[in-house]
XYZ file of N, CA and C in Angstrom:
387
model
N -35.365 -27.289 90.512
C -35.299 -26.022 89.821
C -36.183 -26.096 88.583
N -37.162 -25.681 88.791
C -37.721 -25.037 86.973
C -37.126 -24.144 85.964
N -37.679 -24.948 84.880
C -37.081 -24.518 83.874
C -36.934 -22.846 83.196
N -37.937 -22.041 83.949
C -37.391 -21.010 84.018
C -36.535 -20.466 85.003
N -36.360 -21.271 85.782
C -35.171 -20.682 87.014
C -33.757 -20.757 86.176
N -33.617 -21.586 84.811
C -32.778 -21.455 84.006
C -31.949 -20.322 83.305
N -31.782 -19.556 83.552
C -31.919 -18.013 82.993
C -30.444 -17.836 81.942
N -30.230 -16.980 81.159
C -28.905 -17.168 80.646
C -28.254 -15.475 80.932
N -27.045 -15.358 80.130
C -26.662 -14.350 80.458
C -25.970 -13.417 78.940
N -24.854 -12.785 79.562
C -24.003 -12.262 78.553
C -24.301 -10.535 78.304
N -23.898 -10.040 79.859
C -23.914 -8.438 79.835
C -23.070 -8.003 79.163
N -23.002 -7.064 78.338
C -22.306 -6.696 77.560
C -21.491 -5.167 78.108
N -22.829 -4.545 78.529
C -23.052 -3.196 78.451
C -23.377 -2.757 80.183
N -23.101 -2.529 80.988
C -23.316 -2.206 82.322
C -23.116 -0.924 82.825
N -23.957 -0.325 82.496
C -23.882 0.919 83.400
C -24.176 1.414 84.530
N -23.033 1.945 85.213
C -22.706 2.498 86.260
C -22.890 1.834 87.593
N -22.827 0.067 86.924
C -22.630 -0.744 87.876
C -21.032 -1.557 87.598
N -20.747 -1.495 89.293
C -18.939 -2.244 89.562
C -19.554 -3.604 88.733
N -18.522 -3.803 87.808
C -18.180 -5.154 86.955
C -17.032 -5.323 86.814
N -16.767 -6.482 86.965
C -15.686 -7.156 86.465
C -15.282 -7.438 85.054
N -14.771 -7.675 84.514
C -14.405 -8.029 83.040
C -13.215 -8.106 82.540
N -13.236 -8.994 81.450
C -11.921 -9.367 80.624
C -12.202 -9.703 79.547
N -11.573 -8.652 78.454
C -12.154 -9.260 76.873
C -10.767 -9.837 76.359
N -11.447 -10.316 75.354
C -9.940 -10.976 74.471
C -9.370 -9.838 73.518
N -8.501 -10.681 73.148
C -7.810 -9.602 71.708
C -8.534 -8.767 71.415
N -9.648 -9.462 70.794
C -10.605 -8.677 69.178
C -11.249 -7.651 70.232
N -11.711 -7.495 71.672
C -11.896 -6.104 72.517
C -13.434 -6.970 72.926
N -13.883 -8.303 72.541
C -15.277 -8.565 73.152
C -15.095 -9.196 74.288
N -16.016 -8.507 74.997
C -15.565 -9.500 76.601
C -15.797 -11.083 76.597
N -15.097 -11.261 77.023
C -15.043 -12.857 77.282
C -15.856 -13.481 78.346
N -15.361 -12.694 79.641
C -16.369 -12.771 81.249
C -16.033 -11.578 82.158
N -16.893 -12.080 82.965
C -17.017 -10.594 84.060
C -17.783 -11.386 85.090
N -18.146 -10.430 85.734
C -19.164 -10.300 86.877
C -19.634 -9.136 87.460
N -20.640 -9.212 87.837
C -21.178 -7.944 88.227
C -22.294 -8.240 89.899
N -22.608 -7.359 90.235
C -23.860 -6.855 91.577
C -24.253 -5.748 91.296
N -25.631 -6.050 91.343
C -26.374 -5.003 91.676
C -28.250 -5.389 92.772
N -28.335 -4.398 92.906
C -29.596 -4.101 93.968
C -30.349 -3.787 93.035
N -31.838 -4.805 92.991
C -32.929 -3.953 91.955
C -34.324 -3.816 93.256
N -35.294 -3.116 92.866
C -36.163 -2.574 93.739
C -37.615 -2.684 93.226
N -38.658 -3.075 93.753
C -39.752 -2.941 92.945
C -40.399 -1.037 93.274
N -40.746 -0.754 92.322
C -41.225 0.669 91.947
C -41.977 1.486 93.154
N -42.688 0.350 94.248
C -43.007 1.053 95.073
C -41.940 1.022 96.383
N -41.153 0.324 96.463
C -40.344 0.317 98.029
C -40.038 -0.473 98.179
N -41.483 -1.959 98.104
C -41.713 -2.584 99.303
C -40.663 -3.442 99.328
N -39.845 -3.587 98.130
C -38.826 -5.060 98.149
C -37.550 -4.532 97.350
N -36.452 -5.370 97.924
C -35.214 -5.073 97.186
C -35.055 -6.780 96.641
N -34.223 -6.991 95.321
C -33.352 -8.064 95.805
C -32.011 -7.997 95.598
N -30.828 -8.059 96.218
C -29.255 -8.280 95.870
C -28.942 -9.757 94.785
N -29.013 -8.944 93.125
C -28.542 -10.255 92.742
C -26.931 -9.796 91.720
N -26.700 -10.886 92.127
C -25.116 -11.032 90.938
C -25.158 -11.760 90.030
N -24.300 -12.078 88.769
C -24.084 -12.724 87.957
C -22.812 -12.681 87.444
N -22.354 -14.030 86.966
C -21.056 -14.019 86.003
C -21.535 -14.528 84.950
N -20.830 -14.449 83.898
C -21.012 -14.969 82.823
C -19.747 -15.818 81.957
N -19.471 -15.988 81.068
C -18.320 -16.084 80.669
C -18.217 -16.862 78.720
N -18.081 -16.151 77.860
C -18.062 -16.640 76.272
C -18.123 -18.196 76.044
N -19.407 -18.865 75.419
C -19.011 -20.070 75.423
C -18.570 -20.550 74.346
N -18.248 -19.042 73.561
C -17.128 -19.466 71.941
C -18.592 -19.686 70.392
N -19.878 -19.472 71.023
C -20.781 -19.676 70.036
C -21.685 -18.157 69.761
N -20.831 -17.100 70.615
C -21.637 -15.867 70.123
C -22.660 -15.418 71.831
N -22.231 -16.256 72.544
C -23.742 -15.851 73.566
C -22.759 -16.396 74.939
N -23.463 -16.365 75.874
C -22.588 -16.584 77.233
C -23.205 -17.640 78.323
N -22.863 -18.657 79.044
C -23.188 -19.596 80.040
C -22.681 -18.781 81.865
N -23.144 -18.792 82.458
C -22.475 -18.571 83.739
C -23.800 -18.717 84.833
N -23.762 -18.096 85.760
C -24.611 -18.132 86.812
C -24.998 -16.895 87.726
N -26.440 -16.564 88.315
C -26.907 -15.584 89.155
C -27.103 -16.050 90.310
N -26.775 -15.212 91.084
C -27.366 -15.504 92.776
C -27.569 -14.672 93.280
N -28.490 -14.411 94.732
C -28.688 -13.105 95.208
C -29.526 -13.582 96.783
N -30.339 -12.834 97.088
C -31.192 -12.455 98.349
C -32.718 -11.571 98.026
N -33.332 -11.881 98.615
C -34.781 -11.350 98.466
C -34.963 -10.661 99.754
N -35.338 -9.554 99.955
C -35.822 -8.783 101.311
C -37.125 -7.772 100.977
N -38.233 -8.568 101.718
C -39.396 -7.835 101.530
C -39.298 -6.816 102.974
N -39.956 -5.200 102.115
C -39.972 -4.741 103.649
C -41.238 -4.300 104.095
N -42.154 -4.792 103.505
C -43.677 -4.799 103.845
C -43.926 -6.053 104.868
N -43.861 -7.146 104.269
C -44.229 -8.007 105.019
C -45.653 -8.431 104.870
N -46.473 -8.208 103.456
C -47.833 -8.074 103.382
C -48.565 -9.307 102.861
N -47.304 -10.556 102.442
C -47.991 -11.757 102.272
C -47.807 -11.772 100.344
N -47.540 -10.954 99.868
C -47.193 -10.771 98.645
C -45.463 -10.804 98.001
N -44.875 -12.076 97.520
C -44.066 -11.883 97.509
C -43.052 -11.123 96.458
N -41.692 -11.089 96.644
C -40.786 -10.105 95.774
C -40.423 -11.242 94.542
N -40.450 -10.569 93.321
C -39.959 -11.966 92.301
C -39.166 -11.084 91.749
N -38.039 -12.339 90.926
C -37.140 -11.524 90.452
C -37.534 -12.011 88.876
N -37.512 -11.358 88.140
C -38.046 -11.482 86.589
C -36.908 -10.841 86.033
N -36.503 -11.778 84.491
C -35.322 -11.397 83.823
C -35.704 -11.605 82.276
N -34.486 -10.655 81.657
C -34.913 -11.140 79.970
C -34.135 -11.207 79.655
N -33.876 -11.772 78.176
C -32.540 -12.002 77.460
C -32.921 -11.577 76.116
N -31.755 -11.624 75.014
C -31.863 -11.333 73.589
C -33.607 -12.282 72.891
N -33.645 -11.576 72.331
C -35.369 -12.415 71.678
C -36.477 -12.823 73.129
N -36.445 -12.427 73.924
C -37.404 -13.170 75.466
C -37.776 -11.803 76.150
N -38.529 -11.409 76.322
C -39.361 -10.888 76.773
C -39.143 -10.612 78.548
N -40.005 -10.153 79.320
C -39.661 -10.308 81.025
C -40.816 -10.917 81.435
N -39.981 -12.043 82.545
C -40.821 -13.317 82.827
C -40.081 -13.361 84.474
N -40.539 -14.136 85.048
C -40.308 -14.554 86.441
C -39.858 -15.873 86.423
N -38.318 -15.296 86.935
C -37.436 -16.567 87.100
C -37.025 -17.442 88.771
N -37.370 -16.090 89.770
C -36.998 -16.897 91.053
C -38.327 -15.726 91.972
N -38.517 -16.860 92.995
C -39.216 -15.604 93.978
C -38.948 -16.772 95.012
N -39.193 -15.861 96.356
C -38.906 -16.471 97.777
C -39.571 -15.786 98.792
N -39.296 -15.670 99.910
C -39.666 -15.387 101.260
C -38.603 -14.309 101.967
N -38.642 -13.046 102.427
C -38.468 -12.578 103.421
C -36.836 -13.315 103.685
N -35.692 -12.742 103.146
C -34.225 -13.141 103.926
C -34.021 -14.482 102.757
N -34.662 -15.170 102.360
C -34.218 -16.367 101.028
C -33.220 -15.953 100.196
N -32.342 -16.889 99.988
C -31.528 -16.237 98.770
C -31.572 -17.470 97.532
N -31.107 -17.466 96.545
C -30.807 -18.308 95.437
C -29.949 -18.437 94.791
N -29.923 -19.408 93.682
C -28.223 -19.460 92.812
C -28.831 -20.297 91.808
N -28.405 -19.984 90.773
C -28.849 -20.536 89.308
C -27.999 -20.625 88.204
N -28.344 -21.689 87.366
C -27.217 -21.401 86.322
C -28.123 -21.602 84.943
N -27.127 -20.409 83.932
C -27.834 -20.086 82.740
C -26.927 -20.653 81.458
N -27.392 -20.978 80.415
C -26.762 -20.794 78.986
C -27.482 -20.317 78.028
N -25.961 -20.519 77.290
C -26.466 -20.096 75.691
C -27.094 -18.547 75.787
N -27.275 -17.876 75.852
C -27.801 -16.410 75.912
C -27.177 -15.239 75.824
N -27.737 -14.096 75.353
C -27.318 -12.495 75.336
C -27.787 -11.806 75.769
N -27.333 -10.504 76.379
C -28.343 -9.375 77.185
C -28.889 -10.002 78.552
N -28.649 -10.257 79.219
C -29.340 -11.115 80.444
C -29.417 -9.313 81.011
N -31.014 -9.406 81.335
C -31.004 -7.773 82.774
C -32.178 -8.529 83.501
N -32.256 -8.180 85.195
C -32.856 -8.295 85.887
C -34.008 -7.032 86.196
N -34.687 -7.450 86.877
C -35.504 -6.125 87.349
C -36.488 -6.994 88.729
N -36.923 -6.160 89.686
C -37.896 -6.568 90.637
C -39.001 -6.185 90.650
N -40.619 -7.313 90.872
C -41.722 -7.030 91.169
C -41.991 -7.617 91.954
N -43.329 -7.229 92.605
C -44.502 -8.006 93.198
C -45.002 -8.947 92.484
N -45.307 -9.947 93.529
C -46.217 -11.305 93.279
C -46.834 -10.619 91.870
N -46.976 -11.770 90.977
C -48.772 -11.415 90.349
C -48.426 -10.456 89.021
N -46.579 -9.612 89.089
C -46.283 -8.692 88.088
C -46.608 -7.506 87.930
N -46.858 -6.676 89.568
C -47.104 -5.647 89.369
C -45.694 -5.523 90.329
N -46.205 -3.280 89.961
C -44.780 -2.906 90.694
C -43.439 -3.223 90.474
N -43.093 -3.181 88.922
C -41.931 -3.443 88.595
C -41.216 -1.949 88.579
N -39.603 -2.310 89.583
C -38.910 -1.392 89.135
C -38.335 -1.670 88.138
N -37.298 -0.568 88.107
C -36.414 -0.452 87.076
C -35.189 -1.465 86.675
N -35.115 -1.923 85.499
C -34.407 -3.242 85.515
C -32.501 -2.601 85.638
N -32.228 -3.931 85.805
C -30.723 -3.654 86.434
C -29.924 -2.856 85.387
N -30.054 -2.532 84.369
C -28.927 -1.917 83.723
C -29.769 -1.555 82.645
């Protein structure tokens, strides 16, 4: 695994995607989980990814993503999944082949959102939340 396949997490905020969650007392979530489907802008690719997360008591969250890649072109260009967090920018953390899936684990981090492109960083849809 490379070190950007490292990714971290700590959704806070999820809209109008099914999540799980449980905050403590003070009302901040503690952990959750969530799914969602992201798409690159033109069609050609979906990927199904999830994540949990869960407070590691220092302000930011540790847990893990996994998912599936399905290209529906088939054009030799593959689907990547690119993510950002609090202070980081969007970068490419996993890509695969046609039916591949993955699983990763993140720390220390805030704001974790996904989004899907094409090889190379074009054709980004809309990121997960």
């Amino acid at each position: 695994m490379t070190s950007a396949a490292v990714v971290a997490a700590g959704v806070l905020a999820v809209g109008g995607v099914a999540a799980q969650a449980q905050a403590s007392t003070s009302g901040v979530l503690d952990q959750g989980e969530t799914h969602r489907t992201v798409w690159t802008s033109d069609g050609s690719g979906e990927i199904h990814v999830s994540w949990e997360w869960a407070s590691n008591g220092k302000g930011s969250y540790d847990g893990h993503y996994w998912g599936k890649f399905y290209d529906h072109k088939m054009d030799g260009k593959y689907v990547v999944l690119q993510a950002k967090w609090e202070g980081r920018g969007w970068f490419t953390v996993q890509s695969a082949q046609n039916g591949e899936g993955f699983d990763s684990r993140f720390h220390d981090l805030r704001g974790l959102n996904f989004r899907a492109c094409l090889q190379g960083g074009g054709k980004c849809g809309a990121a997960a939340w």
